XYZ file of C-alpha atoms in Angstrom:
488
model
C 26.527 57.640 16.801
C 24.486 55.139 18.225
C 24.929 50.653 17.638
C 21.480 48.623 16.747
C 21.416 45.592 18.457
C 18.541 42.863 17.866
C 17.108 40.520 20.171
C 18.206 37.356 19.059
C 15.146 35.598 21.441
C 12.363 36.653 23.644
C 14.126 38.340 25.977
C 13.888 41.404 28.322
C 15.614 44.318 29.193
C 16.213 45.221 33.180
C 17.236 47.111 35.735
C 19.534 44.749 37.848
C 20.615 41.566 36.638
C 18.290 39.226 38.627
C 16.106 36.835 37.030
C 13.329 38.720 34.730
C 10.965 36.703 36.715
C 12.179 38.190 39.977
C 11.739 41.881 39.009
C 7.784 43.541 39.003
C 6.701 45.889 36.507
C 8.685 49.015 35.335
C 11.712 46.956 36.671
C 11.693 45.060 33.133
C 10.676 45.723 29.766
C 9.667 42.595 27.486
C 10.923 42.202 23.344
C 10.266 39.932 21.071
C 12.841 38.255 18.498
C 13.832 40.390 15.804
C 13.110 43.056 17.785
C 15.526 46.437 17.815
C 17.278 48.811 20.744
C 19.685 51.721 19.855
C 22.708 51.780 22.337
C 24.377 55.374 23.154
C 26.687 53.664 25.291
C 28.023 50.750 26.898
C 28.875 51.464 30.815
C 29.687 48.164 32.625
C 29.558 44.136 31.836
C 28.398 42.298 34.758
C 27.496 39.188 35.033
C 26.897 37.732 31.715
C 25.099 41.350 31.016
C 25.608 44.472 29.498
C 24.982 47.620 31.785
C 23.977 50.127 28.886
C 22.902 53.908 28.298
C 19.711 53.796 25.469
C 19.522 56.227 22.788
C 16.702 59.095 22.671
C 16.562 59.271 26.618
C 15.560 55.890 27.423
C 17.760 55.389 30.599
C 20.334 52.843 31.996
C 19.590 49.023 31.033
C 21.084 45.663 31.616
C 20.425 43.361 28.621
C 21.550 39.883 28.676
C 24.387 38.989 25.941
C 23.006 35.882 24.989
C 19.785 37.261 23.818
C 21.412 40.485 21.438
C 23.468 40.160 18.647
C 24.871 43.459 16.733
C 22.536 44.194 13.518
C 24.656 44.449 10.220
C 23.459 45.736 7.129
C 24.134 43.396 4.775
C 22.914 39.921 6.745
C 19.658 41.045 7.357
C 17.181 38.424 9.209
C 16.260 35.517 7.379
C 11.909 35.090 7.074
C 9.515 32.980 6.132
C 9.130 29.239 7.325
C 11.927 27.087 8.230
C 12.031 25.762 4.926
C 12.608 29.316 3.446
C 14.764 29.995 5.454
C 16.726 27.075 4.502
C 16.285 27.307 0.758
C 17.430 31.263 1.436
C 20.392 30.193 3.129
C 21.161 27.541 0.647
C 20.638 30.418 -2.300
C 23.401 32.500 -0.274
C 25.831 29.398 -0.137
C 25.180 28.597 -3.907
C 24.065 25.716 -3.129
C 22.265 23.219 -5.574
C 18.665 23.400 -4.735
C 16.240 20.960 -6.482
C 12.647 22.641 -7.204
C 10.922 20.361 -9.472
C 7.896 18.034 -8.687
C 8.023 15.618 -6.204
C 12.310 16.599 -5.955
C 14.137 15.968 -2.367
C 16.147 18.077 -0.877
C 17.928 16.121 2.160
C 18.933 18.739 4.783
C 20.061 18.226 7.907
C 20.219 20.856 10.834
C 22.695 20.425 13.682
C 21.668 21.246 17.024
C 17.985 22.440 16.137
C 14.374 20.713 18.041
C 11.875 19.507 15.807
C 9.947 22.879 16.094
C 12.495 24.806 14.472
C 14.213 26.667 17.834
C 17.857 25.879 18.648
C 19.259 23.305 21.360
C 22.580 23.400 23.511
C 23.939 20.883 20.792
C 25.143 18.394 23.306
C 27.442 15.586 22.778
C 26.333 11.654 21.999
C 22.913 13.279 21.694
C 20.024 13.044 19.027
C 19.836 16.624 18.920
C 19.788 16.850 15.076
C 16.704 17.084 12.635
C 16.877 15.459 9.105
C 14.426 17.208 6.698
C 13.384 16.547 3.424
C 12.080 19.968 1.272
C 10.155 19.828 -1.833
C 8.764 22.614 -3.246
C 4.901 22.450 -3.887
C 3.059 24.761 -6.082
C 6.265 26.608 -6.107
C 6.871 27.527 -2.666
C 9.183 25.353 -0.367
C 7.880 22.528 2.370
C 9.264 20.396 4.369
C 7.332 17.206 3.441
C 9.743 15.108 6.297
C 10.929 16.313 9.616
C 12.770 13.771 11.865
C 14.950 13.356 14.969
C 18.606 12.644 14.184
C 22.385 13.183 14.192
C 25.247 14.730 12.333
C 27.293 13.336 14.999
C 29.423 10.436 16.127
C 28.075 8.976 19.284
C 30.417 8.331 22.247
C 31.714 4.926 21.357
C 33.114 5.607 18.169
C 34.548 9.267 19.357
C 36.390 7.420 22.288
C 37.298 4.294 19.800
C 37.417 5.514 16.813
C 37.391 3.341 13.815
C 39.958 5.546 11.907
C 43.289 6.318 13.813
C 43.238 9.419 12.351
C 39.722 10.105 14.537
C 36.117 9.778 14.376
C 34.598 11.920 11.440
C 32.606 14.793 12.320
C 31.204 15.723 8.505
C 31.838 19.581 7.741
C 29.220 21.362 7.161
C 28.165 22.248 3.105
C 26.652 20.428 0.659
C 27.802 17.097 -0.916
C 26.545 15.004 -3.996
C 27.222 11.751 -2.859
C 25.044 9.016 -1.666
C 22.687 6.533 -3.333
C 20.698 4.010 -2.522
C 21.741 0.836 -0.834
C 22.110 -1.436 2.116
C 23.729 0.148 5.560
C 24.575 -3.586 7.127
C 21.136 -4.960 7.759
C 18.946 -2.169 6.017
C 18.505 -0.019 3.527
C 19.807 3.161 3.635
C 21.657 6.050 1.528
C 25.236 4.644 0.776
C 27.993 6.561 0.023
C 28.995 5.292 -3.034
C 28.053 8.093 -5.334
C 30.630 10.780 -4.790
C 33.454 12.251 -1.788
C 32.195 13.756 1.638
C 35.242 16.166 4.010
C 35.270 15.416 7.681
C 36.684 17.150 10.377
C 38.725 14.045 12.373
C 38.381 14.415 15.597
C 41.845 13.279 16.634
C 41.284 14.978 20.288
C 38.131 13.139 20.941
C 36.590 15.843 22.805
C 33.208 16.048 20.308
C 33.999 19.509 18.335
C 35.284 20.333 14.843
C 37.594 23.371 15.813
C 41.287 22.702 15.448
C 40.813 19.367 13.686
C 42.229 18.495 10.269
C 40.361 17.249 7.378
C 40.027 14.837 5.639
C 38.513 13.850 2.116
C 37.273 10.754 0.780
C 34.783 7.735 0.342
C 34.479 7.084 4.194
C 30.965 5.392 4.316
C 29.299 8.085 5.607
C 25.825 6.363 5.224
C 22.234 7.638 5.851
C 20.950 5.155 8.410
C 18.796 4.442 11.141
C 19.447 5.059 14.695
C 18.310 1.182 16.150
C 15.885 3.337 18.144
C 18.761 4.236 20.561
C 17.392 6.790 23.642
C 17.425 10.501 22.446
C 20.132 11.072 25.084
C 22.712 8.147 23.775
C 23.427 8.048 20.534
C 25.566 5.167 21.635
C 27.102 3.241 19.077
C 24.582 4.040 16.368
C 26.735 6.320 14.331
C 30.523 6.432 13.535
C 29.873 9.513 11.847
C 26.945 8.844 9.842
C 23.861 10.754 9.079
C 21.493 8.834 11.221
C 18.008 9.146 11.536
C 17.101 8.345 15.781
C 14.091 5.722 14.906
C 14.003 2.767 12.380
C 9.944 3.130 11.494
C 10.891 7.184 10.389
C 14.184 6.133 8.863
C 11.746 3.686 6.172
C 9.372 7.076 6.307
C 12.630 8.870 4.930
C 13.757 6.258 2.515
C 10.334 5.533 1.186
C 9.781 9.512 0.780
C 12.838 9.729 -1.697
C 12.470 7.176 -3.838
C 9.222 8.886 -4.839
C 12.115 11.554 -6.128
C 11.333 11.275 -10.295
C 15.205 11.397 -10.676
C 15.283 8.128 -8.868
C 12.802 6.401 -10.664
C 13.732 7.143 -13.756
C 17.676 5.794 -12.686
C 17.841 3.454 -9.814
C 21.874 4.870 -9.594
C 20.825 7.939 -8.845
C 23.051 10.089 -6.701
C 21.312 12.141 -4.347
C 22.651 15.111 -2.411
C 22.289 16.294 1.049
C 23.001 19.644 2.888
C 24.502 19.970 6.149
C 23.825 23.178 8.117
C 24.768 24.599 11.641
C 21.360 25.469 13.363
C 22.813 29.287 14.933
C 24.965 29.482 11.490
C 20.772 29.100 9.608
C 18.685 31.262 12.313
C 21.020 34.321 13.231
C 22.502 35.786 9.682
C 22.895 39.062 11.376
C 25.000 38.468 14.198
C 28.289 38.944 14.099
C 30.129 36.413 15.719
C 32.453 35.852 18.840
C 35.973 37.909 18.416
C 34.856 39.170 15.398
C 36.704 42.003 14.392
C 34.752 44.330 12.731
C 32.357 43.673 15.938
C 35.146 44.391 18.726
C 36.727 47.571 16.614
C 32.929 48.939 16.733
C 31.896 48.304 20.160
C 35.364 49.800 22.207
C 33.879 53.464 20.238
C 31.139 52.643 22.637
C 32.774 51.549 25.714
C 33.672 53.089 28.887
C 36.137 50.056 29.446
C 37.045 49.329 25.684
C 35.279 45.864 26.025
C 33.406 43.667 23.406
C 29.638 44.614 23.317
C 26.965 41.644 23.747
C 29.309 38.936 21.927
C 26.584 35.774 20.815
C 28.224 33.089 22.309
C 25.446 30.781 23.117
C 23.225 29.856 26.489
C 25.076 31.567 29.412
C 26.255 35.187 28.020
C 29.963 35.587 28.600
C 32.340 34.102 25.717
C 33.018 30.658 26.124
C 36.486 30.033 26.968
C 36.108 25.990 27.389
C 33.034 24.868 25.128
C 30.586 22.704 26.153
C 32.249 19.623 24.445
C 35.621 20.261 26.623
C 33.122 20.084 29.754
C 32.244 16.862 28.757
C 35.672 15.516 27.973
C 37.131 16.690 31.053
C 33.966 15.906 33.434
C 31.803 13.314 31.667
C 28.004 13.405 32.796
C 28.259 15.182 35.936
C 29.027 18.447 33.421
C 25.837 20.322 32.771
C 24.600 23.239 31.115
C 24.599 25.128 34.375
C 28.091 24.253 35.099
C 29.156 24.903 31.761
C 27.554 28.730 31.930
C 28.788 29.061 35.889
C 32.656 28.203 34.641
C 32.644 30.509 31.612
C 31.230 33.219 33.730
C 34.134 32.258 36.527
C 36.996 32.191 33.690
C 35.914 35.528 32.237
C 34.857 37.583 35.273
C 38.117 36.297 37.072
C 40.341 36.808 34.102
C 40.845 32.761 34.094
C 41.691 33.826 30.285
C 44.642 31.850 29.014
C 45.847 27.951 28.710
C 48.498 28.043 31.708
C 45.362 29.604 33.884
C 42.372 27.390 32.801
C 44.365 24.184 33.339
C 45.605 24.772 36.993
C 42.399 26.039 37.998
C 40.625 23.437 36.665
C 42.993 20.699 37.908
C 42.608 21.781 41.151
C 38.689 22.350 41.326
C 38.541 18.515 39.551
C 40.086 17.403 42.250
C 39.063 19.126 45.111
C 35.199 18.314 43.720
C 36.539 14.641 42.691
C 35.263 15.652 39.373
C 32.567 17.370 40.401
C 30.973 14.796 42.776
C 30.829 16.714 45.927
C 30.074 20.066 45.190
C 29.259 21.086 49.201
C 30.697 19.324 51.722
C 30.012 16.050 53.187
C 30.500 17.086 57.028
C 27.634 19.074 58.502
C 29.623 22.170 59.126
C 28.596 21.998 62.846
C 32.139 22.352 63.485
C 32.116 25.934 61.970
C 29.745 27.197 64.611
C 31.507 30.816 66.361
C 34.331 30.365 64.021
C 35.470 33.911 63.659
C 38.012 33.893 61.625
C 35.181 32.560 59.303
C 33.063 35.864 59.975
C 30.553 33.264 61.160
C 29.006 35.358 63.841
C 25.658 34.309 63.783
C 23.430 31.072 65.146
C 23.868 28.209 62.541
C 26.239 29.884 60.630
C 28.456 26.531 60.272
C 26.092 24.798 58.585
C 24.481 27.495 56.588
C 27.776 28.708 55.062
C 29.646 25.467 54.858
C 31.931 24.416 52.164
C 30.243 25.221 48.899
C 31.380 24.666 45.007
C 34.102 23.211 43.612
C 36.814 24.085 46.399
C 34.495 24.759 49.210
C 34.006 28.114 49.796
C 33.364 28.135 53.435
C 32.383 30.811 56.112
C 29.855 33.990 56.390
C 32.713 35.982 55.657
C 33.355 34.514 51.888
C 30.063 33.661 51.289
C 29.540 37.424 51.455
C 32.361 38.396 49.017
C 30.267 36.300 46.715
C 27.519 37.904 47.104
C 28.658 41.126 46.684
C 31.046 39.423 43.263
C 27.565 37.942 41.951
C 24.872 40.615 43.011
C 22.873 37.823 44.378
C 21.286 37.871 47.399
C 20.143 34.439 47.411
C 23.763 33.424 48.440
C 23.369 34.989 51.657
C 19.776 34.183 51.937
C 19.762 30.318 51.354
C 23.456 29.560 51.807
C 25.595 26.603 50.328
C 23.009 24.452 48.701
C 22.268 27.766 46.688
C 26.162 28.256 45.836
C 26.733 24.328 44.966
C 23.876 24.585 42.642
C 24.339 27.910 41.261
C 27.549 29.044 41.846
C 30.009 25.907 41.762
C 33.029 27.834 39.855
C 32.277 31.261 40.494
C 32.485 30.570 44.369
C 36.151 29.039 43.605
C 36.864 32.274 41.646
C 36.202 34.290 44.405
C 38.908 32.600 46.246
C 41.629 32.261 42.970
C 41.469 35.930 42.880
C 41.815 36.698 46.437
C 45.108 34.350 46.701
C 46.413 35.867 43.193
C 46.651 32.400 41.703
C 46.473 34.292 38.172
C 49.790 35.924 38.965
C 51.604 32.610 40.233
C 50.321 30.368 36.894
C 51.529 33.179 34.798
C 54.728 32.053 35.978
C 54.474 28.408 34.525
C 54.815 27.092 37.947
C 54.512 23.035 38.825
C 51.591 21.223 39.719
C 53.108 20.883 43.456
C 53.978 24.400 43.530
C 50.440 25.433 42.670
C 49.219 22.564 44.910
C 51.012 24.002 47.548
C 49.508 27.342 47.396
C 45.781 26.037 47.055
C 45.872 23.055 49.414
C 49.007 24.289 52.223
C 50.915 21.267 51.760
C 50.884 18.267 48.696
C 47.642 16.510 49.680
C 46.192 14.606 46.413
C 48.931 15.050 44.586
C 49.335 12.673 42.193
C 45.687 13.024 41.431
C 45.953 16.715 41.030
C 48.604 16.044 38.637
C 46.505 12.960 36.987
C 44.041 16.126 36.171
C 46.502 18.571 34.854
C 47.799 16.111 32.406
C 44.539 15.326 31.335
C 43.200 18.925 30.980
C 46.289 19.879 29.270
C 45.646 17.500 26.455
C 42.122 18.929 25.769
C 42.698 22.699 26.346
């Protein structure tokens, strides 16, 4: 028996796990989305990759998780345009879907670009598009595209205007707003019917775990007071917000044209809210699905999860994106968020007690991630043995590097050989602070069995003690744990 997988992206299939564009020809082999391999079996995960034996004699492949999802039979690919694929997906949800002359249909996508493809969804950012669909001469068309959020910005998610928590509107469809005035503009009101939030009583900008909550909360249709695309600010307190006030009159002037409107100035309009992965990849199953796990350990040497979809990065995300941000503000990026989830999976960094010591520490050994390689030049290192730093300018080449400052010929060579990278050995530190900030502390949380010790629900000073030799920073290393703790 073999398992289809799809490419959920352009994407290709290799022979080591380096960059595609670092491998020549007949290293690599290029597909397109949508396109399909057959997997005999799955031999090895490495590195945010699948190590896997093709069916009808096609060899040994890596094939990076984030770009294959496994096919199921009765989600097939959605096609068409964007707008079919949203009136499809609306048909499967049951959705109301309004198909006469000149009738809106308000959709809004989270975390999708204005040309349809996907984005990392990041917090207090317009990263949303709000969409109008009508259907002309029968088939669907989006007739208004526009920048926006679904989203709180980071004002209202830090002070929220609720004690209960800023509202983060669940996704489906609600019948709900009508025209009116949003303080000093019009706007959709809602005054026509209820709306369900998630309340985001943790503040740390995601839905999961939060309760909901039902009601008339003013969740308007507004404008954005032309905030920048990467601050939504304190332009929405949960609203549906369109980024630019000469498009938000586009919007509003677009549906009144609605027949249902003008023949009843009440009218209540409705508007669809949809997850942008949840619209464009129907047929792939999920993270921890299951069905998904149960068929992929047939296939598996080491009874592991085949190619879970877990967004930019590969490996499954074990602190989202959002908890980055909550713990490390702006200095967390998307290739610190992908570099931690590949150190907390590789390293078995795979449970609460775990995650928030190790990330206590590395917060404050980094002070928050601000140094990520160490101040001093690392002249000092020169002929340092017990470094393995046998060679000229090995101080400074192989000087503290990452979160807790990997430092030494000697480590940055377990690294290497941990990451399959020769670049670490080649370049040095300013390679492993950019690249490797986590991973490099990894290297060292295994080595010192730090796993074992938190599994023992030790202190902050006793872990401290192990990590540092003594209770340097304490207090701040406990300032971090409480903090962590409270969003993990």
């Amino acid at each position: 028996m073999t398992i289809k997988v799809t490419a959920t992206a352009g994407t290709y299939i290799k022979k080591t796990t380096q960059q595609s564009s670092e491998l020549k020809e007949g290293q690599k082999k290029q597909y397109n989305q949508g396109d399909t391999i057959e997997i005999e079996e799955v031999l090895a995960k490495e590195w945010g990759h699948h190590y896997c034996q093709l069916a009808y004699g096609q060899g040994n492949w890596y094939l990076f998780d984030d770009h294959w999802g496994l096919v199921t039979t009765s989600n097939p690919p959605r096609n068409g345009s964007l707008a079919e694929k949203i009136i499809e997906y609306m048909k499967e949800k049951n959705y109301k879907i309004f198909s006469g002359e000149r009738q809106c249909n308000i959709v809004y996508i989270e975390g999708m670009n204005p040309d349809g493809t996907l984005n990392d969804d990041k917090p207090n950012h317009f990263n949303d598009l709000r969409l109008v669909i009508e259907f002309v001469n029968g088939v669907p068309t989006i007739v208004g595209n526009w920048v926006g959020t679904t989203e709180p910005g980071g004002r209202y998610t830090h002070n929220p205007m609720n004690p209960k928590g800023a509202a983060r509107i669940k996704f489906g469809q609600y019948t709900a707003w009508q025209v009116g005035v949003h303080k000093d503009h019009e706007a959709l009101v809602q005054t026509g019917g209820v709306v369900t939030v998630h309340r985001d009583f943790d503040k740390n900008f995601i839905r999961t775990g939060d309760k909901l909550d039902t009601g008339y909360f003013g969740i308007n249709q507004h404008w954005g007071y032309d905030n920048p695309f990467n601050n939504i600010g304190s332009a929405s307190a949960g609203c549906l917000v369109g980024r630019e006030k000469r498009k938000h009159r586009d919007f509003m002037a677009l549906i009144k044209q609605d027949p249902r409107y003008k023949n009843n100035r009440k009218f209540i309009f409705t508007s669809t809210i949809i997850a942008g992965d949840d619209l464009l990849n129907p047929a792939v199953k999920r993270v921890f699905n299951s069905e998904v796990s149960s068929e992929c350990k047939k296939h598996s040497r080491h009874g592991g999860v085949l190619l879970k979809a877990t967004g930019n990065g590969g490996y499954s995300k074990l602190v989202s994106y959002q908890k980055g941000i909550s713990i490390f503000g702006d200095r967390y990026n998307q290739t610190i968020h992908n570099d931690l989830n590949r150190c907390l999976n590789t390293f078995k960094i795979n449970n609460k007690l775990r995650i928030r010591h190790f990330l206590s520490q590395c917060a404050h050994e980094s002070g928050g991630l601000k140094w990520l390689k160490e101040l001093a030049s690392g002249s000092a290192y020169e002929g340092r043995k017990d470094l393995g730093n046998t060679q000229p300018g090995d101080g400074r080449k192989f000087k503290g590097g990452g979160v807790i400052q990997l430092t030494g010929r000697a480590n940055y060579q377990q690294l290497a050989n941990y990451t399959n990278d020769p670049k670490v050995m080649k370049i040095g530190v300013n390679y492993v602070a950019e690249n490797y900030p986590f991973t490099s502390a990894g290297v060292w949380w295994q080595a010192n069995k730090m796993n074992e010790l938190c599994d023992q629900n030790p202190s902050v000073i006793t872990v401290t003690r192990r990590v540092n030799g003594g209770t340097n920073g304490l207090s701040d290393r406990q300032h971090w744990y409480n903090k962590i703790s409270k969003i993990i």
